[in-house]
PDB file of C-alpha atoms in Angstrom:
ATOM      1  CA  UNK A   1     -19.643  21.548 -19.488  1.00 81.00           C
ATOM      2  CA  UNK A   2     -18.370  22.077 -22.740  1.00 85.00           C
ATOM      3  CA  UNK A   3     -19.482  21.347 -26.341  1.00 87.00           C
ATOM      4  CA  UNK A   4     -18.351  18.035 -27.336  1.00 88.00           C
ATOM      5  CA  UNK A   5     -19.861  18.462 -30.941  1.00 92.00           C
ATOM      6  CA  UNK A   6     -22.391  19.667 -32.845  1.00 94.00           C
ATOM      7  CA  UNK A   7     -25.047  17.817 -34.116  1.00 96.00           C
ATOM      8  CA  UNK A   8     -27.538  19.788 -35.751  1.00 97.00           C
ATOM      9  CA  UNK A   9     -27.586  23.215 -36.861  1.00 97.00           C
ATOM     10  CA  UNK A  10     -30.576  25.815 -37.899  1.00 97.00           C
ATOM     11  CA  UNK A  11     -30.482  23.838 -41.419  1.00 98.00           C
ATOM     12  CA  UNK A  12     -30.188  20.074 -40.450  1.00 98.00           C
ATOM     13  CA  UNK A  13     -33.018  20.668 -37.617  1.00 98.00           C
ATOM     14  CA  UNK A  14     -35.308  22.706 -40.326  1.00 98.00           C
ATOM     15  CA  UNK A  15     -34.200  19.200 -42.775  1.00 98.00           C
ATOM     16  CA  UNK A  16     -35.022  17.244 -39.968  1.00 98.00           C
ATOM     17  CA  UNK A  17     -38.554  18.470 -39.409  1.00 98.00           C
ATOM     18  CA  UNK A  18     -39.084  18.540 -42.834  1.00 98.00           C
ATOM     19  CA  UNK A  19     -38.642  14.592 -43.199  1.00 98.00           C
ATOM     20  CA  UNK A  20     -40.460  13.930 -40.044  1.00 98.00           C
ATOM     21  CA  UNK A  21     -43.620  15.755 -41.383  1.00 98.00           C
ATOM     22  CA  UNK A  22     -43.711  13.654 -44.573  1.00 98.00           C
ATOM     23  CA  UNK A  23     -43.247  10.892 -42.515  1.00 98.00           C
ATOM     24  CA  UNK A  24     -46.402  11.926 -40.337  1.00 98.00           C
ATOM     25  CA  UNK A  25     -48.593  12.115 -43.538  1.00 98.00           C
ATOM     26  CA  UNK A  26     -47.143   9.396 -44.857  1.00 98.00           C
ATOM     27  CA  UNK A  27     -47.710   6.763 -41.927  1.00 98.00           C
ATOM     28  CA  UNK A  28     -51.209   7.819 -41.142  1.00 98.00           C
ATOM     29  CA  UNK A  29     -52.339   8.126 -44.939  1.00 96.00           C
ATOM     30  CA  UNK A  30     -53.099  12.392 -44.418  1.00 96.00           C
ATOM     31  CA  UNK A  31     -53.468  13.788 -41.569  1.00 96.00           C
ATOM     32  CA  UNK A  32     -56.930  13.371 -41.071  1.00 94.00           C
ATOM     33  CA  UNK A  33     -58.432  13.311 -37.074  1.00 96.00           C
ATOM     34  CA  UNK A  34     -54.137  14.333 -36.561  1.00 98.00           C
ATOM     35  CA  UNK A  35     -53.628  16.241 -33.404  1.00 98.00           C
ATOM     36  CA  UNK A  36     -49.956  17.372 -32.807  1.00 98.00           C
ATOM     37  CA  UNK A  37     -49.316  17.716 -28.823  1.00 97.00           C
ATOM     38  CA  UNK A  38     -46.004  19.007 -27.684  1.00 97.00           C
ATOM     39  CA  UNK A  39     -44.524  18.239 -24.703  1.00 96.00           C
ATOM     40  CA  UNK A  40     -43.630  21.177 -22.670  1.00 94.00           C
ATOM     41  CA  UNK A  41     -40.788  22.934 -22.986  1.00 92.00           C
ATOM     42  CA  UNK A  42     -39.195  22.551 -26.529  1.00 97.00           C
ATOM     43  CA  UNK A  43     -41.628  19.929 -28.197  1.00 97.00           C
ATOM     44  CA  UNK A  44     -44.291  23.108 -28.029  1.00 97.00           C
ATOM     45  CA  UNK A  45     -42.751  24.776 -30.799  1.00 98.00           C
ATOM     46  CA  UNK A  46     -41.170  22.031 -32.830  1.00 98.00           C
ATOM     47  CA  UNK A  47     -45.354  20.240 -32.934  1.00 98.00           C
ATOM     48  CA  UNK A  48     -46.097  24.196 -34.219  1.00 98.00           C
ATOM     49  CA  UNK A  49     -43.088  24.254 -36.740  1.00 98.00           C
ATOM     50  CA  UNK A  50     -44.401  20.269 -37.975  1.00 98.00           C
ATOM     51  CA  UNK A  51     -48.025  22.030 -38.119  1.00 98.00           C
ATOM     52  CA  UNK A  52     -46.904  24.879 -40.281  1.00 98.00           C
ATOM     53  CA  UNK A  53     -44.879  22.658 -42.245  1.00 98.00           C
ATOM     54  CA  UNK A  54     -47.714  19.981 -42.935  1.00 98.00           C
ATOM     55  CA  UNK A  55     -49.991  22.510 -43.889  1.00 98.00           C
ATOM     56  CA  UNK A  56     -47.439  24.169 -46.416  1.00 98.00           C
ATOM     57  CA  UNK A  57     -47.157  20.474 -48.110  1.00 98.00           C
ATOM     58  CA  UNK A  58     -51.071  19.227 -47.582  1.00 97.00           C
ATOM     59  CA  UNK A  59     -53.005  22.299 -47.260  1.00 97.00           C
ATOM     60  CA  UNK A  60     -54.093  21.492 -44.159  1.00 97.00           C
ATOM     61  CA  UNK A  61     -54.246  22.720 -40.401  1.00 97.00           C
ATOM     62  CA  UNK A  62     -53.418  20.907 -37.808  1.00 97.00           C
ATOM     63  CA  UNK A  63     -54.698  21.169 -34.323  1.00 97.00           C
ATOM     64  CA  UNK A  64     -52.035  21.573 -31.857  1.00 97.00           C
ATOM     65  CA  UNK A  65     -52.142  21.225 -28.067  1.00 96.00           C
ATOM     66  CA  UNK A  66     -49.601  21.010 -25.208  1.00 95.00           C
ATOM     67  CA  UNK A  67     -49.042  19.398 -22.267  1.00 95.00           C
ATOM     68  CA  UNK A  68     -47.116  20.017 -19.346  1.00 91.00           C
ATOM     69  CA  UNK A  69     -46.075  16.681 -17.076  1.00 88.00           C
ATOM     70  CA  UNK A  70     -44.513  17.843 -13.627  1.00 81.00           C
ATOM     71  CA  UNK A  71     -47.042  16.266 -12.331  1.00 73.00           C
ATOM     72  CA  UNK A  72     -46.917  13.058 -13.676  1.00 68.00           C
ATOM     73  CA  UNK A  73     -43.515  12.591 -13.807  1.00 54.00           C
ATOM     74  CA  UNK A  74     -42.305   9.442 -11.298  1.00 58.00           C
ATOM     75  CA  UNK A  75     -39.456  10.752 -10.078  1.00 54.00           C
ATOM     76  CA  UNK A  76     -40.983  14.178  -9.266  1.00 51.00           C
ATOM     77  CA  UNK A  77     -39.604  14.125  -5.842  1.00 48.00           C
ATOM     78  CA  UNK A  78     -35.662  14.556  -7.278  1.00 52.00           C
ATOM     79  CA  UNK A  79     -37.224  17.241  -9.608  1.00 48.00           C
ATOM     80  CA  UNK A  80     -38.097  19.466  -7.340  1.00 48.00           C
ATOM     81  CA  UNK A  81     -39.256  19.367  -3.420  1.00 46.00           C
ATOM     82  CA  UNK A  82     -41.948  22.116  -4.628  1.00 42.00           C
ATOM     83  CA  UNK A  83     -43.286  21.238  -7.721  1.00 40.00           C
ATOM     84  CA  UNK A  84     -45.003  23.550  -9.913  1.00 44.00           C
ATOM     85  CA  UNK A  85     -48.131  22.919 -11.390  1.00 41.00           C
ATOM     86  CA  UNK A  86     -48.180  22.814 -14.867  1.00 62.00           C
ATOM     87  CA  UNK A  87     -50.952  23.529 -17.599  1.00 72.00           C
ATOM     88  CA  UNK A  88     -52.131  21.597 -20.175  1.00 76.00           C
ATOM     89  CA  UNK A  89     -53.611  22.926 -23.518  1.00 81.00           C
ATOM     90  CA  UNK A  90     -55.322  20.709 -25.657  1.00 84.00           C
ATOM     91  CA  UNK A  91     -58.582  22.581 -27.539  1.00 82.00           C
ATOM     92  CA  UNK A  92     -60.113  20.147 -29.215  1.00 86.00           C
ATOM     93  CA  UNK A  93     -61.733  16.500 -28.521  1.00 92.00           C
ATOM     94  CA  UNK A  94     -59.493  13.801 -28.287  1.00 95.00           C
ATOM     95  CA  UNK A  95     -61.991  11.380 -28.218  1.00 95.00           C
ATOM     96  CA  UNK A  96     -60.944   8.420 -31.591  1.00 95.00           C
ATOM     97  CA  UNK A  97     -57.856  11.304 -32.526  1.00 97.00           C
ATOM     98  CA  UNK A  98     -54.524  10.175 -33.695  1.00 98.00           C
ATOM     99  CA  UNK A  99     -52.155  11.959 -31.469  1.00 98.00           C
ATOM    100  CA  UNK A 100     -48.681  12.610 -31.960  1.00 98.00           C
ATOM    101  CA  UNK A 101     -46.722  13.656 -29.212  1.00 98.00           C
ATOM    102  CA  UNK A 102     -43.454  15.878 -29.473  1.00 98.00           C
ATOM    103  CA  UNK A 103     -40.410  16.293 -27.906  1.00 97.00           C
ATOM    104  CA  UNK A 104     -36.644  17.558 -27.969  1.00 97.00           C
ATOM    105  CA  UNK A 105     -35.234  14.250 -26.825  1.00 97.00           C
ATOM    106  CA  UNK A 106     -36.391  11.003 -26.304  1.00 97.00           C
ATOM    107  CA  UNK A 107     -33.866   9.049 -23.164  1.00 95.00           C
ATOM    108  CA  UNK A 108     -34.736   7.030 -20.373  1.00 94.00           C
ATOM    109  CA  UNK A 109     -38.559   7.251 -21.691  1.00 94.00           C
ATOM    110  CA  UNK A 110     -40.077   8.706 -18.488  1.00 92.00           C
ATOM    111  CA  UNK A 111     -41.342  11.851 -19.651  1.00 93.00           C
ATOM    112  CA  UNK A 112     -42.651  10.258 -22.528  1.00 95.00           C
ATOM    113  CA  UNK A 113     -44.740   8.044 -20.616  1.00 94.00           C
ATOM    114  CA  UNK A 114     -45.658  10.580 -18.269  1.00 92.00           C
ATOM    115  CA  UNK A 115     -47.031  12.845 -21.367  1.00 93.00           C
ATOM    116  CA  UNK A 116     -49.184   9.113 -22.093  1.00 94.00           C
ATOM    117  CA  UNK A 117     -50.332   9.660 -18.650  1.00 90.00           C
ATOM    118  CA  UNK A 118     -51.549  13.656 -19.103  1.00 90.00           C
ATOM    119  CA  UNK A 119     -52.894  12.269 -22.133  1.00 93.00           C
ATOM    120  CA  UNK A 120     -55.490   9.520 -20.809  1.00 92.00           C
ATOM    121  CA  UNK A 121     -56.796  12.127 -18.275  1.00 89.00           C
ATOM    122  CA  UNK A 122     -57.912  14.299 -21.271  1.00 90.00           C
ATOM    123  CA  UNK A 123     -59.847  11.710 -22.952  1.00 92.00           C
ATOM    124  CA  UNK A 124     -59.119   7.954 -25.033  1.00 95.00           C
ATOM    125  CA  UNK A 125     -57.675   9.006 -28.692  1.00 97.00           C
ATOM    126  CA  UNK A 126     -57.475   6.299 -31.570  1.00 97.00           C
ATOM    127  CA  UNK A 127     -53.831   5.733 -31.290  1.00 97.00           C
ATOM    128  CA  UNK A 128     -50.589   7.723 -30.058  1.00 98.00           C
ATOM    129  CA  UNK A 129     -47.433   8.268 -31.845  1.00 98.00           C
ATOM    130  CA  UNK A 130     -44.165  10.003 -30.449  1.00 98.00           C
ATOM    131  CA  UNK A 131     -42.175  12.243 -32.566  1.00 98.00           C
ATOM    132  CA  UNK A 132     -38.868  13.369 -31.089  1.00 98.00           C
ATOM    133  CA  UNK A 133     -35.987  15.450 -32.342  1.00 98.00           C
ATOM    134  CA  UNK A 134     -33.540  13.386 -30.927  1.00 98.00           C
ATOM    135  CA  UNK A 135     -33.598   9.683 -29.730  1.00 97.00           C
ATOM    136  CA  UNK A 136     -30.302   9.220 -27.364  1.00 96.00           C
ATOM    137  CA  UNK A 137     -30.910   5.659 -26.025  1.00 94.00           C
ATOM    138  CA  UNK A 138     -30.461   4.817 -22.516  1.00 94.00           C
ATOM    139  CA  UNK A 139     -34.371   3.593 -22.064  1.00 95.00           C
ATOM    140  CA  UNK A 140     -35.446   2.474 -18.799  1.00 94.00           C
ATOM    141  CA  UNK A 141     -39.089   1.784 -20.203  1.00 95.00           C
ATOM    142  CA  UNK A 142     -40.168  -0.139 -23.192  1.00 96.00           C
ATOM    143  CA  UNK A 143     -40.961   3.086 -25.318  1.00 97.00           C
ATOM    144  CA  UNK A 144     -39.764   4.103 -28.593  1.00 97.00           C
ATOM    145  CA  UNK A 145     -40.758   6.903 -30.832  1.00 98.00           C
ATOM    146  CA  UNK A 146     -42.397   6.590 -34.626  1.00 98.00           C
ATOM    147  CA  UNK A 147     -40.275   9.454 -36.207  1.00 98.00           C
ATOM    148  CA  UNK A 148     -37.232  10.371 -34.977  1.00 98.00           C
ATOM    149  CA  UNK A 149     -35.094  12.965 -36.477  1.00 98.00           C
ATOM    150  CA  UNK A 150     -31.773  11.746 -35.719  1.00 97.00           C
ATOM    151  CA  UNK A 151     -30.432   8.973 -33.642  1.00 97.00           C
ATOM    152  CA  UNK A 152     -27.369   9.666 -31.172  1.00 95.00           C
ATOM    153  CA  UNK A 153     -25.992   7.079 -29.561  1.00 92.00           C
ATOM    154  CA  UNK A 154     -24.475   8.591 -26.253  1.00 92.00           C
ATOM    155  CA  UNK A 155     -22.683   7.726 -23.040  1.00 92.00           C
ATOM    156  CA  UNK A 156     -25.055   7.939 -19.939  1.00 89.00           C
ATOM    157  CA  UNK A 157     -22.101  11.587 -18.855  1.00 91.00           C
ATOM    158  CA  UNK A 158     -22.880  13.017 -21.888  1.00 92.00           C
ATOM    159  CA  UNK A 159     -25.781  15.503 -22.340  1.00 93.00           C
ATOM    160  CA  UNK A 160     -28.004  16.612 -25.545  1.00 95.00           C
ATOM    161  CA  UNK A 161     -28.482  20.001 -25.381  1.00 94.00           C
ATOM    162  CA  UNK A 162     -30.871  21.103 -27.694  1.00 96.00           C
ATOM    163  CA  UNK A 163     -31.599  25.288 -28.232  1.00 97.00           C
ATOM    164  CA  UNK A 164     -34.912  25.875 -30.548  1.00 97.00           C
ATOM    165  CA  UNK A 165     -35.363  29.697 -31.897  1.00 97.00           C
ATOM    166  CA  UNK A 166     -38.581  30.147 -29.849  1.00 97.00           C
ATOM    167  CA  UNK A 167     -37.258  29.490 -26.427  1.00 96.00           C
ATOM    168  CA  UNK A 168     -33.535  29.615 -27.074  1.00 97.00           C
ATOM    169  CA  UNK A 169     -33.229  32.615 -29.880  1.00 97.00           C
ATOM    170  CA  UNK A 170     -31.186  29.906 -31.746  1.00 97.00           C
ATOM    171  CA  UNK A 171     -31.735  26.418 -33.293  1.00 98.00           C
ATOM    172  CA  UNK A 172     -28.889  24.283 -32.463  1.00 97.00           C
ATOM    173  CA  UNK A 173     -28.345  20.306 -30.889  1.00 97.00           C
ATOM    174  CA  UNK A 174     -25.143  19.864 -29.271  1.00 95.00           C
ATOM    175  CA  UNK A 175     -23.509  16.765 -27.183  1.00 95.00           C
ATOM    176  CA  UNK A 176     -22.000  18.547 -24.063  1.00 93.00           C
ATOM    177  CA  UNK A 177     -19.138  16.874 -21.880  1.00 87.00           C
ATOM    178  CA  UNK A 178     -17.888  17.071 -18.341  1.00 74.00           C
TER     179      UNK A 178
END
């Protein structure tokens, strides 16, 4: 594989966050009964970044969980043959909550609705949002996220890779090429 371009560096990912956490307070009026959940790996600590980053502009803390769909996924099978069971951290009620779910990339929209899916086990929130990093296209189920930091169009051979400081020691989104 090798780097076909970049797309966002430490500054245009810390920009994009930025706008996507106005956008949060904006569309639900505050962030009143907001829970951030990331999905597991990289939308962990881009929900904590948008959580430090709302409370720097509204003075306000907001919850964050995480979940962790292995399990869920549909096409767990070509994952893995031995599947690892995952953990999901959510410390507060759900119960009438806005949630926002987080990711690094939004494609084919399985993951997405298999976070929906870890979600409804945990209890029946007010409404769910998805906030992604990226949105690539390619959708193979009708979901589509509320904020999304930038949109990349992309062939189905190229890959987003996206490195985050926290998992990665970098923050950097690239389009890699065979």
């Amino acid at each position: 594989m090798e780097v076909k371009s970049i797309i966002l560096d430490d500054t245009g990912i810390k920009r994009t966050l930025t706008r996507i956490s106005h956008e949060i307070i904006e569309k639900n009026k505050g962030v009143e009964d907001v829970i951030l959940v990331g999905i597991k790996t990289r939308g962990v600590p881009i929900a904590n970044r948008i959580a430090e980053l709302i409370e720097k502009f509204e003075g306000v803390k907001v919850p964050v969980g995480s979940v962790d769909v292995t399990l869920y996924r549909d096409d767990l099978t070509e994952v893995s043959a031995q599947p690892k069971v995952g953990n999901t951290h959510i410390d507060i009620e759900i119960e009438n909550k806005k949630i926002i779910l987080v990711d690094d990339v939004l494609y084919t929209g399985r993951t997405a609705r298999a976070a929906l899916d870890a979600i409804i086990d945990v209890g029946r929130p007010k409404m769910i949002q998805l906030a992604v990093l990226v949105d690539r296209g390619h959708r193979e189920l009708p979901i589509r996220a509320d904020y999304v930091g930038k949109n990349i169009p992309t062939s189905k051979k190229e890959i987003i890779f996206v490195k985050i400081k926290e998992t990665d020691g970098e923050d950097l989104v690239n389009i890699l090429e065979d």
